[in-house]
Short mmCIF file of C-alpha atoms and ligand atoms in Angstrom, two decimals:
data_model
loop_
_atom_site.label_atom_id
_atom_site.label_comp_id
_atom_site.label_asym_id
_atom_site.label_seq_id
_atom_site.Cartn_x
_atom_site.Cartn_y
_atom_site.Cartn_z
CA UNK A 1 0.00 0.00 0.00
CA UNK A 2 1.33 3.66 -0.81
CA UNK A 3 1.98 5.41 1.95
CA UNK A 4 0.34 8.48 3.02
CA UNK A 5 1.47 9.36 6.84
CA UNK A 6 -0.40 12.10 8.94
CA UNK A 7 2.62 14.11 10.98
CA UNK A 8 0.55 16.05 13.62
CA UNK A 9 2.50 19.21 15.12
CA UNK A 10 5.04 19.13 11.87
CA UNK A 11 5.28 22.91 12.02
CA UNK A 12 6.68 22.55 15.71
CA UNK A 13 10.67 21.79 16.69
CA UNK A 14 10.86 18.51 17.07
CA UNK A 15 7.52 17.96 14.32
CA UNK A 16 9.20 20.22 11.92
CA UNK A 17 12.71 17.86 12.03
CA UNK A 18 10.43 14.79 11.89
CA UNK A 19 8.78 16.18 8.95
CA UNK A 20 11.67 17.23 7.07
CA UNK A 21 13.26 13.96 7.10
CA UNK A 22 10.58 11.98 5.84
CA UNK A 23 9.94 14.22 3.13
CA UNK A 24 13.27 13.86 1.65
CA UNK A 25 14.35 10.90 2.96
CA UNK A 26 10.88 9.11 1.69
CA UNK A 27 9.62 10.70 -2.03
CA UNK A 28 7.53 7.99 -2.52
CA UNK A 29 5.42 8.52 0.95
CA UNK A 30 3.01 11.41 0.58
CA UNK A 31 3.56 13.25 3.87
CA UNK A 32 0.54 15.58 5.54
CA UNK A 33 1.55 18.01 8.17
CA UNK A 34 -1.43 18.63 10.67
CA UNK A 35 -0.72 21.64 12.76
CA UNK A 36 -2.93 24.59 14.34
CA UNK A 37 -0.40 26.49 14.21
CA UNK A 38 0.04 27.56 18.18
CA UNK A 39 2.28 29.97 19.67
CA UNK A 40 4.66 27.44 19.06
CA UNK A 41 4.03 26.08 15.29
CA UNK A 42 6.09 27.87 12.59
CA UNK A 43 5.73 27.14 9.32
CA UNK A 44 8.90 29.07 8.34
CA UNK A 45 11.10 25.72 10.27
CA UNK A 46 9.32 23.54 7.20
CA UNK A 47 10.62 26.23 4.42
CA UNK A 48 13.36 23.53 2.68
CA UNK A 49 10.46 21.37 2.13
CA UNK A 50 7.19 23.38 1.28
CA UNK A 51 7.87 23.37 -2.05
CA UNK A 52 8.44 19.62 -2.32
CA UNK A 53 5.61 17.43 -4.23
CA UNK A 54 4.76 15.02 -1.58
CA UNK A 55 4.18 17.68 1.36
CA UNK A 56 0.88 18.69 2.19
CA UNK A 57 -0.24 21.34 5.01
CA UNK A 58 -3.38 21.36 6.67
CA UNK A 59 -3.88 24.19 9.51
CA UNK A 60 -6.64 22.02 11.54
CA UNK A 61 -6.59 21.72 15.12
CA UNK A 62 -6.86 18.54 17.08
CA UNK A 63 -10.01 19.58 18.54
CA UNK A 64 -11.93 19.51 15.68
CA UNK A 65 -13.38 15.98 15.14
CA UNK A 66 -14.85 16.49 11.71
CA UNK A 67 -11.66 18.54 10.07
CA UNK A 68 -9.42 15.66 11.17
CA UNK A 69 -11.77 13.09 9.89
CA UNK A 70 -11.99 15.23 6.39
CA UNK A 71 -7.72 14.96 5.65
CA UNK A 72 -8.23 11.31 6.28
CA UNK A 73 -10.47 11.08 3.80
CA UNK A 74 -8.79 13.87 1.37
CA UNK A 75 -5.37 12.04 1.62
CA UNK A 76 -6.41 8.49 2.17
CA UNK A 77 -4.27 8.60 5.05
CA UNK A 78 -2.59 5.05 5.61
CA UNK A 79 -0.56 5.72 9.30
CA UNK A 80 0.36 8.56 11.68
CA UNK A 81 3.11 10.31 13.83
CA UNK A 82 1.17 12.25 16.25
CA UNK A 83 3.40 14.57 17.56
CA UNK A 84 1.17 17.82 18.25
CA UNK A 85 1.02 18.59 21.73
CA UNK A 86 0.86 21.42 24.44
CA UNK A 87 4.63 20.84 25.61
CA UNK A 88 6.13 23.90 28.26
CA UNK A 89 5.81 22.23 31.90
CA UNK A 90 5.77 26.07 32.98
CA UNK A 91 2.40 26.64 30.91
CA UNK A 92 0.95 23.91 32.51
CA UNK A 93 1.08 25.08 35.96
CA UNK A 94 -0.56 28.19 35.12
CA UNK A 95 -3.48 26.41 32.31
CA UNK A 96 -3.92 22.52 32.61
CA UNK A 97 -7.13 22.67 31.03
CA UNK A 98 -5.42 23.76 27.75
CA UNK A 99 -3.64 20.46 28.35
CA UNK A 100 -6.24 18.50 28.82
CA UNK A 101 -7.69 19.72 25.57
CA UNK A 102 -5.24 19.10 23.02
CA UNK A 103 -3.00 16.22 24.98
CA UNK A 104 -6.10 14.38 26.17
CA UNK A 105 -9.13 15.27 23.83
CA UNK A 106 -7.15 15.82 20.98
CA UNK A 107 -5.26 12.62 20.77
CA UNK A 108 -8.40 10.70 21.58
CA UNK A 109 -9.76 12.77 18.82
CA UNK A 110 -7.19 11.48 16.44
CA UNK A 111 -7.89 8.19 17.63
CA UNK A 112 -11.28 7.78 16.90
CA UNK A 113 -11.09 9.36 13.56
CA UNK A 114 -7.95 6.51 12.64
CA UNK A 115 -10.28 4.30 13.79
CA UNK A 116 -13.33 5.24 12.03
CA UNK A 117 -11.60 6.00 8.39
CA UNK A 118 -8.81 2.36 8.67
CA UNK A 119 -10.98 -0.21 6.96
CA UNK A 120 -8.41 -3.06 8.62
CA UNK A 121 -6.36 -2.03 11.63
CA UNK A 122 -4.00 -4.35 11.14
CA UNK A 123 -3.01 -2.33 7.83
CA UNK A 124 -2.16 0.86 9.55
CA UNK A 125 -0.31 2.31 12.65
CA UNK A 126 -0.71 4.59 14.84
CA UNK A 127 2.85 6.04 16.18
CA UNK A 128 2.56 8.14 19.53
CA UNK A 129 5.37 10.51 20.62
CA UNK A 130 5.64 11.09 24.16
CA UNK A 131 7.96 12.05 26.48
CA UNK A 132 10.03 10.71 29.93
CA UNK A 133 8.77 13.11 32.22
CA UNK A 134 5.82 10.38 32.47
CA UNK A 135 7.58 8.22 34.57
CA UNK A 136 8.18 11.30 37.51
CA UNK A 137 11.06 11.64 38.45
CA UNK A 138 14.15 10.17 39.90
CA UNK A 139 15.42 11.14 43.37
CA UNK A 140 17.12 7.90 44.65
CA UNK A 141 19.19 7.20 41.58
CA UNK A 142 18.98 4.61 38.85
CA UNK A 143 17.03 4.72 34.81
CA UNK A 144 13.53 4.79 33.70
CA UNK A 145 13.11 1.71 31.91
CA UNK A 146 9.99 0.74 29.44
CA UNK A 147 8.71 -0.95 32.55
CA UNK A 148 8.75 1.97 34.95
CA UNK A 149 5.66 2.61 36.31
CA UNK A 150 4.01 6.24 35.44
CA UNK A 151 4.05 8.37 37.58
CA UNK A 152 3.56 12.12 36.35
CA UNK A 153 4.08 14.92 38.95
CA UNK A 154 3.32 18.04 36.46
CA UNK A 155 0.01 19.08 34.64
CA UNK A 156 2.15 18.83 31.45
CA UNK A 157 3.39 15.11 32.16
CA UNK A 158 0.04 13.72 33.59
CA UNK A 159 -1.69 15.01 30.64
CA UNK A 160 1.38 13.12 28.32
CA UNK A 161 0.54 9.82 30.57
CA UNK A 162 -3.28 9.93 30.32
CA UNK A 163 -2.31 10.32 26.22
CA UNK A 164 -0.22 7.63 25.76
CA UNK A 165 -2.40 5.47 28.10
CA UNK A 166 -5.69 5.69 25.52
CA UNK A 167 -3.07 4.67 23.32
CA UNK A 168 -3.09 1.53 24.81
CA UNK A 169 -6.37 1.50 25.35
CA UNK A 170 -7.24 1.60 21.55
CA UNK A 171 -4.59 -0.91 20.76
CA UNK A 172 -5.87 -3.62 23.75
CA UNK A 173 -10.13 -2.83 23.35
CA UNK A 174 -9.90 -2.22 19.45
CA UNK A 175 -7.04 -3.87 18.08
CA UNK A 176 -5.38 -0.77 16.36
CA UNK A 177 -1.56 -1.10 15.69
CA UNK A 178 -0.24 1.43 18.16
CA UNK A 179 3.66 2.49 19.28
CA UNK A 180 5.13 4.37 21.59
CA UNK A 181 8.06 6.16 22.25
CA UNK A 182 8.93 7.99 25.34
CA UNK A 183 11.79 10.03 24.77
CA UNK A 184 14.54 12.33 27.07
CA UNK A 185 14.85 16.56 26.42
CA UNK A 186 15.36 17.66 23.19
CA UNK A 187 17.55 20.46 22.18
CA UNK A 188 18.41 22.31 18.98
CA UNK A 189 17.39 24.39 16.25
CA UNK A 190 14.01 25.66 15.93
CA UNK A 191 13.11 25.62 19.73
CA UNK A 192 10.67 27.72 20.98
CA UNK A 193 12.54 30.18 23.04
CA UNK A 194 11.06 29.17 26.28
CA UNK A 195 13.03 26.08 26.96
CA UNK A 196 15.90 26.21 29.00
CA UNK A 197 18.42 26.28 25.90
CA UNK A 198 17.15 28.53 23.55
CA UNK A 199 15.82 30.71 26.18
CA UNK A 200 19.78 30.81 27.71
CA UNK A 201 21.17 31.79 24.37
CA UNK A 202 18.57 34.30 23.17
CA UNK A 203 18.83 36.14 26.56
CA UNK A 204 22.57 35.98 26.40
CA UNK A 205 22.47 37.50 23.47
CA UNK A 206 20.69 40.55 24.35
CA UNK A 207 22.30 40.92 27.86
CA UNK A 208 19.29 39.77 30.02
CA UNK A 209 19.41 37.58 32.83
CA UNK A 210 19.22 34.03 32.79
CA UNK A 211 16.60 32.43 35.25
CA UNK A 212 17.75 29.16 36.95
CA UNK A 213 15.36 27.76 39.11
CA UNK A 214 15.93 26.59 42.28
CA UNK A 215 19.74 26.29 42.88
CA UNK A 216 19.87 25.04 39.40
CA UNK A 217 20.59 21.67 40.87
CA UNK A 218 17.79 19.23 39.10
CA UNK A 219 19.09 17.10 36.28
CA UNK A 220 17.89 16.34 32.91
CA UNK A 221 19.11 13.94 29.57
CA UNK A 222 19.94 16.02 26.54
CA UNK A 223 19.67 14.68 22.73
CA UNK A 224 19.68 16.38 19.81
CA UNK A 225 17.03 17.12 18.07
CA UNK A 226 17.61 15.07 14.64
CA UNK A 227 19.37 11.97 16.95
CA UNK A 228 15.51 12.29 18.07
CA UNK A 229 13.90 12.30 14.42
CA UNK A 230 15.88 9.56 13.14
CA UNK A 231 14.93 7.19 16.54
CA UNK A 232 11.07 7.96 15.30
CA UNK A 233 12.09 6.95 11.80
CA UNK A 234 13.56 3.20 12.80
CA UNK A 235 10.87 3.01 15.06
CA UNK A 236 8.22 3.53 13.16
CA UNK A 237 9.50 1.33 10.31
CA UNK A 238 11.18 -1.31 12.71
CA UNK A 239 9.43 -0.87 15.62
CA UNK A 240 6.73 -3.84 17.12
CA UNK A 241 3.13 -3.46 17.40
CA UNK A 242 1.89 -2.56 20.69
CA UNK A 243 6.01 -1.78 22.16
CA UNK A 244 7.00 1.43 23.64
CA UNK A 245 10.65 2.29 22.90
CA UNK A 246 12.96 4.96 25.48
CA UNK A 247 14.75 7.30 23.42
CA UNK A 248 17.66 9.04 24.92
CA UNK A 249 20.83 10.41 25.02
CA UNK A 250 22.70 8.94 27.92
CA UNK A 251 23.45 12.71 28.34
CA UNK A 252 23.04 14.17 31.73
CA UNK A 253 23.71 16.77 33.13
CA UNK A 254 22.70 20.11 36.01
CA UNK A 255 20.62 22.39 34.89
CA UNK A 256 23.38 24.93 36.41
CA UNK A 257 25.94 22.99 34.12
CA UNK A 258 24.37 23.66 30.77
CA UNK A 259 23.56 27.58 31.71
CA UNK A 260 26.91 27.75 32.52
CA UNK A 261 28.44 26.09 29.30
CA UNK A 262 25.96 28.10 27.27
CA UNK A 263 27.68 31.13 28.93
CA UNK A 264 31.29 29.90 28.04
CA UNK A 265 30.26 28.85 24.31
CA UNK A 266 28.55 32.40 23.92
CA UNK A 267 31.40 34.57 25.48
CA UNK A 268 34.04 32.99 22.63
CA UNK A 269 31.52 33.17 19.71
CA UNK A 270 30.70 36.98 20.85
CA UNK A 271 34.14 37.64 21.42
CA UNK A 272 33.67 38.97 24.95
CA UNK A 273 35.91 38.50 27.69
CA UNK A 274 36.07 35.64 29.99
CA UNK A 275 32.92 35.68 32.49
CA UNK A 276 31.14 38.06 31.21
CA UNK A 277 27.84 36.30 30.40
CA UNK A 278 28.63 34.30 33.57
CA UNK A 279 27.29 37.43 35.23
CA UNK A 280 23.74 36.98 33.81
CA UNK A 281 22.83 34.03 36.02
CA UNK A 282 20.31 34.57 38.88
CA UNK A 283 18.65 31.92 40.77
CA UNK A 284 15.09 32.34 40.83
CA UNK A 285 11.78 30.79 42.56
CA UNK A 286 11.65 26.98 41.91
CA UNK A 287 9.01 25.59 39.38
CA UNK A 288 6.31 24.19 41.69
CA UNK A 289 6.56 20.59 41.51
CA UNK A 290 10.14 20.79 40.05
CA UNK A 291 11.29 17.16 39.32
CA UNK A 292 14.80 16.66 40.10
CA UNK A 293 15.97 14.24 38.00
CA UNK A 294 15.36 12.26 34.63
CA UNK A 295 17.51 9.60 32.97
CA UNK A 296 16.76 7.43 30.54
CA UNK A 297 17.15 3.73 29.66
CA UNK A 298 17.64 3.85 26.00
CA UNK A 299 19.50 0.13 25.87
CA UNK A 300 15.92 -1.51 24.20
CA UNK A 301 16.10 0.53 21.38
CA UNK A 302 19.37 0.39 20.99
CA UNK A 303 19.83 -3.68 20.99
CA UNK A 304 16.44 -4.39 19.35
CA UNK A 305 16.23 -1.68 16.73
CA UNK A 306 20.23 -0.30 16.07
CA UNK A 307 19.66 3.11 16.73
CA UNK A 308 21.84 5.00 18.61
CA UNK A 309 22.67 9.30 19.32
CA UNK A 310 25.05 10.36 16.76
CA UNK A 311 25.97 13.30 18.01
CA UNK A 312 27.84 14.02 20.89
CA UNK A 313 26.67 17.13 23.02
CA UNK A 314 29.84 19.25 22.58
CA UNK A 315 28.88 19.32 19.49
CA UNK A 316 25.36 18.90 19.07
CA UNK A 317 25.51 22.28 21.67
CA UNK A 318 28.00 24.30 19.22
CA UNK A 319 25.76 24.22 16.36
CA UNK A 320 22.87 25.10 18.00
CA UNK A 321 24.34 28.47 19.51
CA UNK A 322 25.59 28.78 15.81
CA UNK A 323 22.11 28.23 13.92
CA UNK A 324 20.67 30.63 16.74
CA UNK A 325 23.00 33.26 16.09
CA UNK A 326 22.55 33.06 12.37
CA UNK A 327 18.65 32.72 12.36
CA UNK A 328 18.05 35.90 14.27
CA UNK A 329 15.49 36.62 11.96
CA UNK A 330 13.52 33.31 13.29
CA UNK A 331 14.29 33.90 16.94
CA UNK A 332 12.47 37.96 16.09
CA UNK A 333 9.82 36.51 14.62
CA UNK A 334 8.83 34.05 16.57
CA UNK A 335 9.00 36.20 19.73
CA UNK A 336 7.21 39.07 18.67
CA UNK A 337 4.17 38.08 16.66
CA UNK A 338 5.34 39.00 13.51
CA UNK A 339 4.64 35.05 12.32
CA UNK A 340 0.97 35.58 12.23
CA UNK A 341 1.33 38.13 9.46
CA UNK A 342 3.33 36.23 7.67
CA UNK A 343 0.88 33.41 7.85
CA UNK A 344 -1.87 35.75 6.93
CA UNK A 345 0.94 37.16 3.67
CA UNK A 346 1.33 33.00 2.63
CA UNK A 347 -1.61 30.70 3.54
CA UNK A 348 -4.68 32.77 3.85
P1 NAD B 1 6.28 22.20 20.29
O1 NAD B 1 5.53 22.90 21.36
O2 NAD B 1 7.51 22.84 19.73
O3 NAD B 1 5.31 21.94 19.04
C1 NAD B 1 4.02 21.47 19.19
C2 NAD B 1 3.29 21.63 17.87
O4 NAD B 1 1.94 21.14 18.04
C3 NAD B 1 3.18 23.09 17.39
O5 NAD B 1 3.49 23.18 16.03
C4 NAD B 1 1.72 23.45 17.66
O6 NAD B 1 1.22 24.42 16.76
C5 NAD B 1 1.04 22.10 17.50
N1 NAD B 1 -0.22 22.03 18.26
C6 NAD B 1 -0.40 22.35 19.56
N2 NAD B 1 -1.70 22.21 19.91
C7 NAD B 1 -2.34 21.77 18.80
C8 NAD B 1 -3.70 21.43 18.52
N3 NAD B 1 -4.66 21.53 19.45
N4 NAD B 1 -4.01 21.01 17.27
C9 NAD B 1 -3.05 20.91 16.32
N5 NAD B 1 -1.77 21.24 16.52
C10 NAD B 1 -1.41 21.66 17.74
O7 NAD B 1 6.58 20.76 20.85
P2 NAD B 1 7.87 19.82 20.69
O8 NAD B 1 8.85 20.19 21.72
O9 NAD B 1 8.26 19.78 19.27
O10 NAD B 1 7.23 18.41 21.11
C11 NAD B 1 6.60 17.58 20.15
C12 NAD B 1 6.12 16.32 20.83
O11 NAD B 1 7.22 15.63 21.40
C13 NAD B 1 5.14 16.56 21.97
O12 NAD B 1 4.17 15.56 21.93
C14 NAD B 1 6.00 16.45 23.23
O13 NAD B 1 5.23 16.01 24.32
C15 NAD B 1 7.00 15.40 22.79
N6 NAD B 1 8.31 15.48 23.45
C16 NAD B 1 9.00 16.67 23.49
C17 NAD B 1 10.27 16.71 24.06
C18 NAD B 1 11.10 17.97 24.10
O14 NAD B 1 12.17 17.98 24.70
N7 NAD B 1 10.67 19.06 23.48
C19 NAD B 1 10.82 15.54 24.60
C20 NAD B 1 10.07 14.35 24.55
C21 NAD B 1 8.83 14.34 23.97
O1 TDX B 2 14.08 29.52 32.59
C1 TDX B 2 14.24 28.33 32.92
N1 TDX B 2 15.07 28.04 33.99
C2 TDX B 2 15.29 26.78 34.43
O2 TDX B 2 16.03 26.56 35.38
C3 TDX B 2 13.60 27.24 32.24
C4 TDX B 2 12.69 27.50 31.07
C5 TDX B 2 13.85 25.97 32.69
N2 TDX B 2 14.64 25.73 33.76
C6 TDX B 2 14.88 24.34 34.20
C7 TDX B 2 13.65 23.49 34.37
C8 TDX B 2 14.10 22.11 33.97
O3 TDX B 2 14.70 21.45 35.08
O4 TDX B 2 15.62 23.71 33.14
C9 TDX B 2 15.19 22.37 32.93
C10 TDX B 2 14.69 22.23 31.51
O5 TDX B 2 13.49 22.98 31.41
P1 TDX B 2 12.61 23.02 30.07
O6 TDX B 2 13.49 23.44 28.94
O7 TDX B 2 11.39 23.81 30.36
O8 TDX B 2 12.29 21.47 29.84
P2 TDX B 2 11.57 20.38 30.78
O9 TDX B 2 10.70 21.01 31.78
O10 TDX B 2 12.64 19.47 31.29
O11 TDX B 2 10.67 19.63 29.69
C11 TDX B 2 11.18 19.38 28.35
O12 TDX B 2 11.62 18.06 28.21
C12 TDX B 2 10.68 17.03 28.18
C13 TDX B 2 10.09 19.68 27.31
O13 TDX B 2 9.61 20.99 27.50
C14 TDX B 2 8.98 18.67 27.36
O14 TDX B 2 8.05 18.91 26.31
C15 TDX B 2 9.57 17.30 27.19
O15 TDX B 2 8.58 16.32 27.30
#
C-alpha cells in the first residue's frame, strides 16, 4: 500500500525535524503536516520542504473531530506520527485545562477518527510521541526503563501519561496497531525560546538575565534534536506493534551545568571577555513541583532496533548556539508576533 502518513505538530521543533526527514528521505510517501499552528508552530522551520511534491499542510486543530476526519479522507491517510502537543511544563502550571484539551481530547480525537476511516487495523499504525517526564522523576538514583511505572508529577506530564495510556487503550479494546516512544529533552534548532536552551542563548544575546530555578541543581538527559527524528524513523518502520521504545541520550547533566556552558560557548563566539555572560545568572523561585531528576534507559532501542545518538553534546551544543546566532530573523519573529502576518501574507 502507498503510503500516506499524517505528521501532527510538523510545524513545531521537534515535528518540523520529523517532517523534514521523511519528506526527503521518503519521495515515494506522501507526507501531511497537521498543525494549528500555536504559539509554538512555525511554518517558516518547514521552508526547505514546502515546495516539495509530496508535502501537504493542513492548519486544523486537534479539537476539531470532523476537520481531522476530512484529511483522512482527502489524503487516504494510511498511518500517523502524532506529535502535536501542548509541551512547556511552565504553561501547565498556570493552564492545565489547555492540556487536557489538546494532549487528552485531541489525541483521543485522532484516535477515533484513525479508527473510524482504517478499513483493517491491522493495515495501519498509529505512532505516539511522548515524552520521559511520564515516569516522575528520579530522586534515589537509577534509569527509567519501558517498565517503569508512570508516575507524572506536572500538569504537562500527567496530561502526556493519560495520552499515551488511551493509546493503549485503543490498541488492547480495538485492536489498532499502536507504538510508543517515550523520549529524554530535546535540544536544537528551531526551539521555541522558552526552553531552558534557547531561552539561555537568546537572553545571552541581548544581555538579560538568565533564570535558573531553584539552585539550578535538578538534572535532565539532553539529545539532539535530529538523533531524536531519526529514533522515530527506525521506530516507526522497525518498531513492534503494541512496544514502547525509550529514546535518549545517555546525556546528563545540572541544569546549572548547561547555563553555565551556554555562557562559556557564547562569550568565545561573541568575542567577549572571559565571564562576562557568567554574570547573567540569577537563581530564581523553583518551578512548583520541580522534578529533580530524569535519565533514561535507552538500551531496548538500541539492541532491538540499532539506533543510537550520533551526536555528541559538545557538538550537538555548538551548532545550535551557531544556527541561533545566524537565524536571528527566526528567533524575532517568533517572539514578537510577527509570524501571524506572515501566515496571513502565505496561507490565507
Ligand atoms: P512544540 O511545542 O515545539 O510543538 C508542538 C506543535 O503542536 C506546534 O506546532 C503546535 O502548533 C502544534 N499544536 C499544539 N496544539 C495543537 C492542537 N490543538 N491542534 C493541532 N496542533 C497543535 O513541541 P515539541 O517540543 O516539538 O514536542 C513535540 C512532541 O514531542 C510533543 O508531543 C512532546 O510532548 C513530545 N516530546 C517533546 C520533548 C522535548 O524535549 N521538546 C521531549 C520528549 C517528547
Ligand atoms: O528559565 C528556565 N530556567 C530553568 O532553570 C527554564 C525554562 C527551565 N529551567 C529548568 C527546568 C528544567 O529542570 O531547566 C530544565 C529544563 O526545562 P525546560 O526546557 O522547560 O524542559 P523540561 O521542563 O525538562 O521539559 C522538556 O523536556 C521534556 C520539554 O519541554 C517537554 O516537552 C519534554 O517532554
Amino acid at each position: 500500500m502507498q503510503k500516506s502518513i499524517l505528521i501532527t505538530g510538523g510545524a513545531g521543533f521537534i515535528g518540523s525535524h520529523v517532517v523534514k526527514l521523511f519528506v526527503s528521505k521518503y519521495p515515494n510517501y506522501t507526507i501531511v503536516n497537521l498543525d494549528s499552528l500555536t504559539y509554538a508552530g512555525n511554518l517558516e522551520n518547514l521552508k526547505e520542504v514546502e515546495n516539495k511534491g509530496n508535502y501537504y499542510f493542513e492548519k486544523i486543530d486537534l479539537l476539531d473531530e470532523k476537520g481531522l476526519v476530512d484529511v483522512f479522507k482527502k489524503y487516504q491517510v494510511t498511518d500517523v506520527i502524532h506529535l502535536a502537543a501542548e509541551s512547556h511544563v511552565d504553561r501547565s502550571i498556570s493552564d492545565p485545562l489547555a492540556f487536557v484539551k489538546t494532549n487528552v481530547i485531541g489525541t483521543v480525537n485522532l484516535l477515533n477518527a484513525a479508527k473510524s476511516f482504517w478499513e483493517d487495523l491491522e493495515d495501519h499504525l498509529f505512532y505516539h510521541v511522548s515524552t520521559d517526564e511520564v515516569y516522575g522523576s528520579l530522586d534515589d538514583g537509577g534509569f527509567f526503563l519501558e517498565t517503569t511505572a508512570y508516575d507524572p508529577q506536572s500538569p504537562y506530564s500527567a496530561s502526556k501519561a493519560s495520552s499515551d495510556h488511551f493509546v493503549r487503550a485503543y490498541a488492547n479494546t480495538y485492536g489498532m496497531k499502536t507504538v510508543i516512544s517515550n523520549c529524554s529533552n530535546n535540544y536544537g534548532p528551531n526551539q521555541f525560546p522558552e526552553k531552558l536552551i534557547p531561552l539561555c542563548i537568546n537572553n545571552i544575546k541581548n544581555q538579560k538575565s538568565l533564570p535558573v530555578y531553584g539552585k539550578g541543581e535538578n538534572v535532565r538527559d539532553w539529545l539532539y534534536v535530529e538523533d531524536h527524528a531519526a529514533a522515530i524513523d527506525v521506530i516507526f518502520h522497525e518498531g513492534k506493534s503494541g512496544e514502547t521504545y525509550n529514546i535518549g541520550g545517555w546525556n546528563e547533566w545540572k541544569n546549572i551545568d548547561i547555563v553555565t556552558l551556554l555562557c562559556e560557548i557564547m562569550d568565545r563566539k561573541l568575542g567577549n571577555e572571559k565571564g562576562t555572560s557568567e554574570k547573567l545568572i540569577t537563581f530564581v523561585k523553583d518551578r512548583a513541583g520541580h522534578d529533580l531528576r530524569y535519565a533514561i534507559d535507552a538500551s531496548k532501542l538500541e539492541k532491538e532496533l540499532g539506533w543510537k545518538p550520533s551526536l555528541q553534546f559538545e557538538e550537538g551544543i555548538e551548532k545550535t548556539v551557531d544556527w541561533y546566532l545566524s537565524n536571528e530573523s527566526w528567533l524575532k519573529s517568533v517572539t514578537s508576533g510577527d509570524y501571524q502576518n506572515y501566515y496571513k501574507e502565505h496561507y490565507e
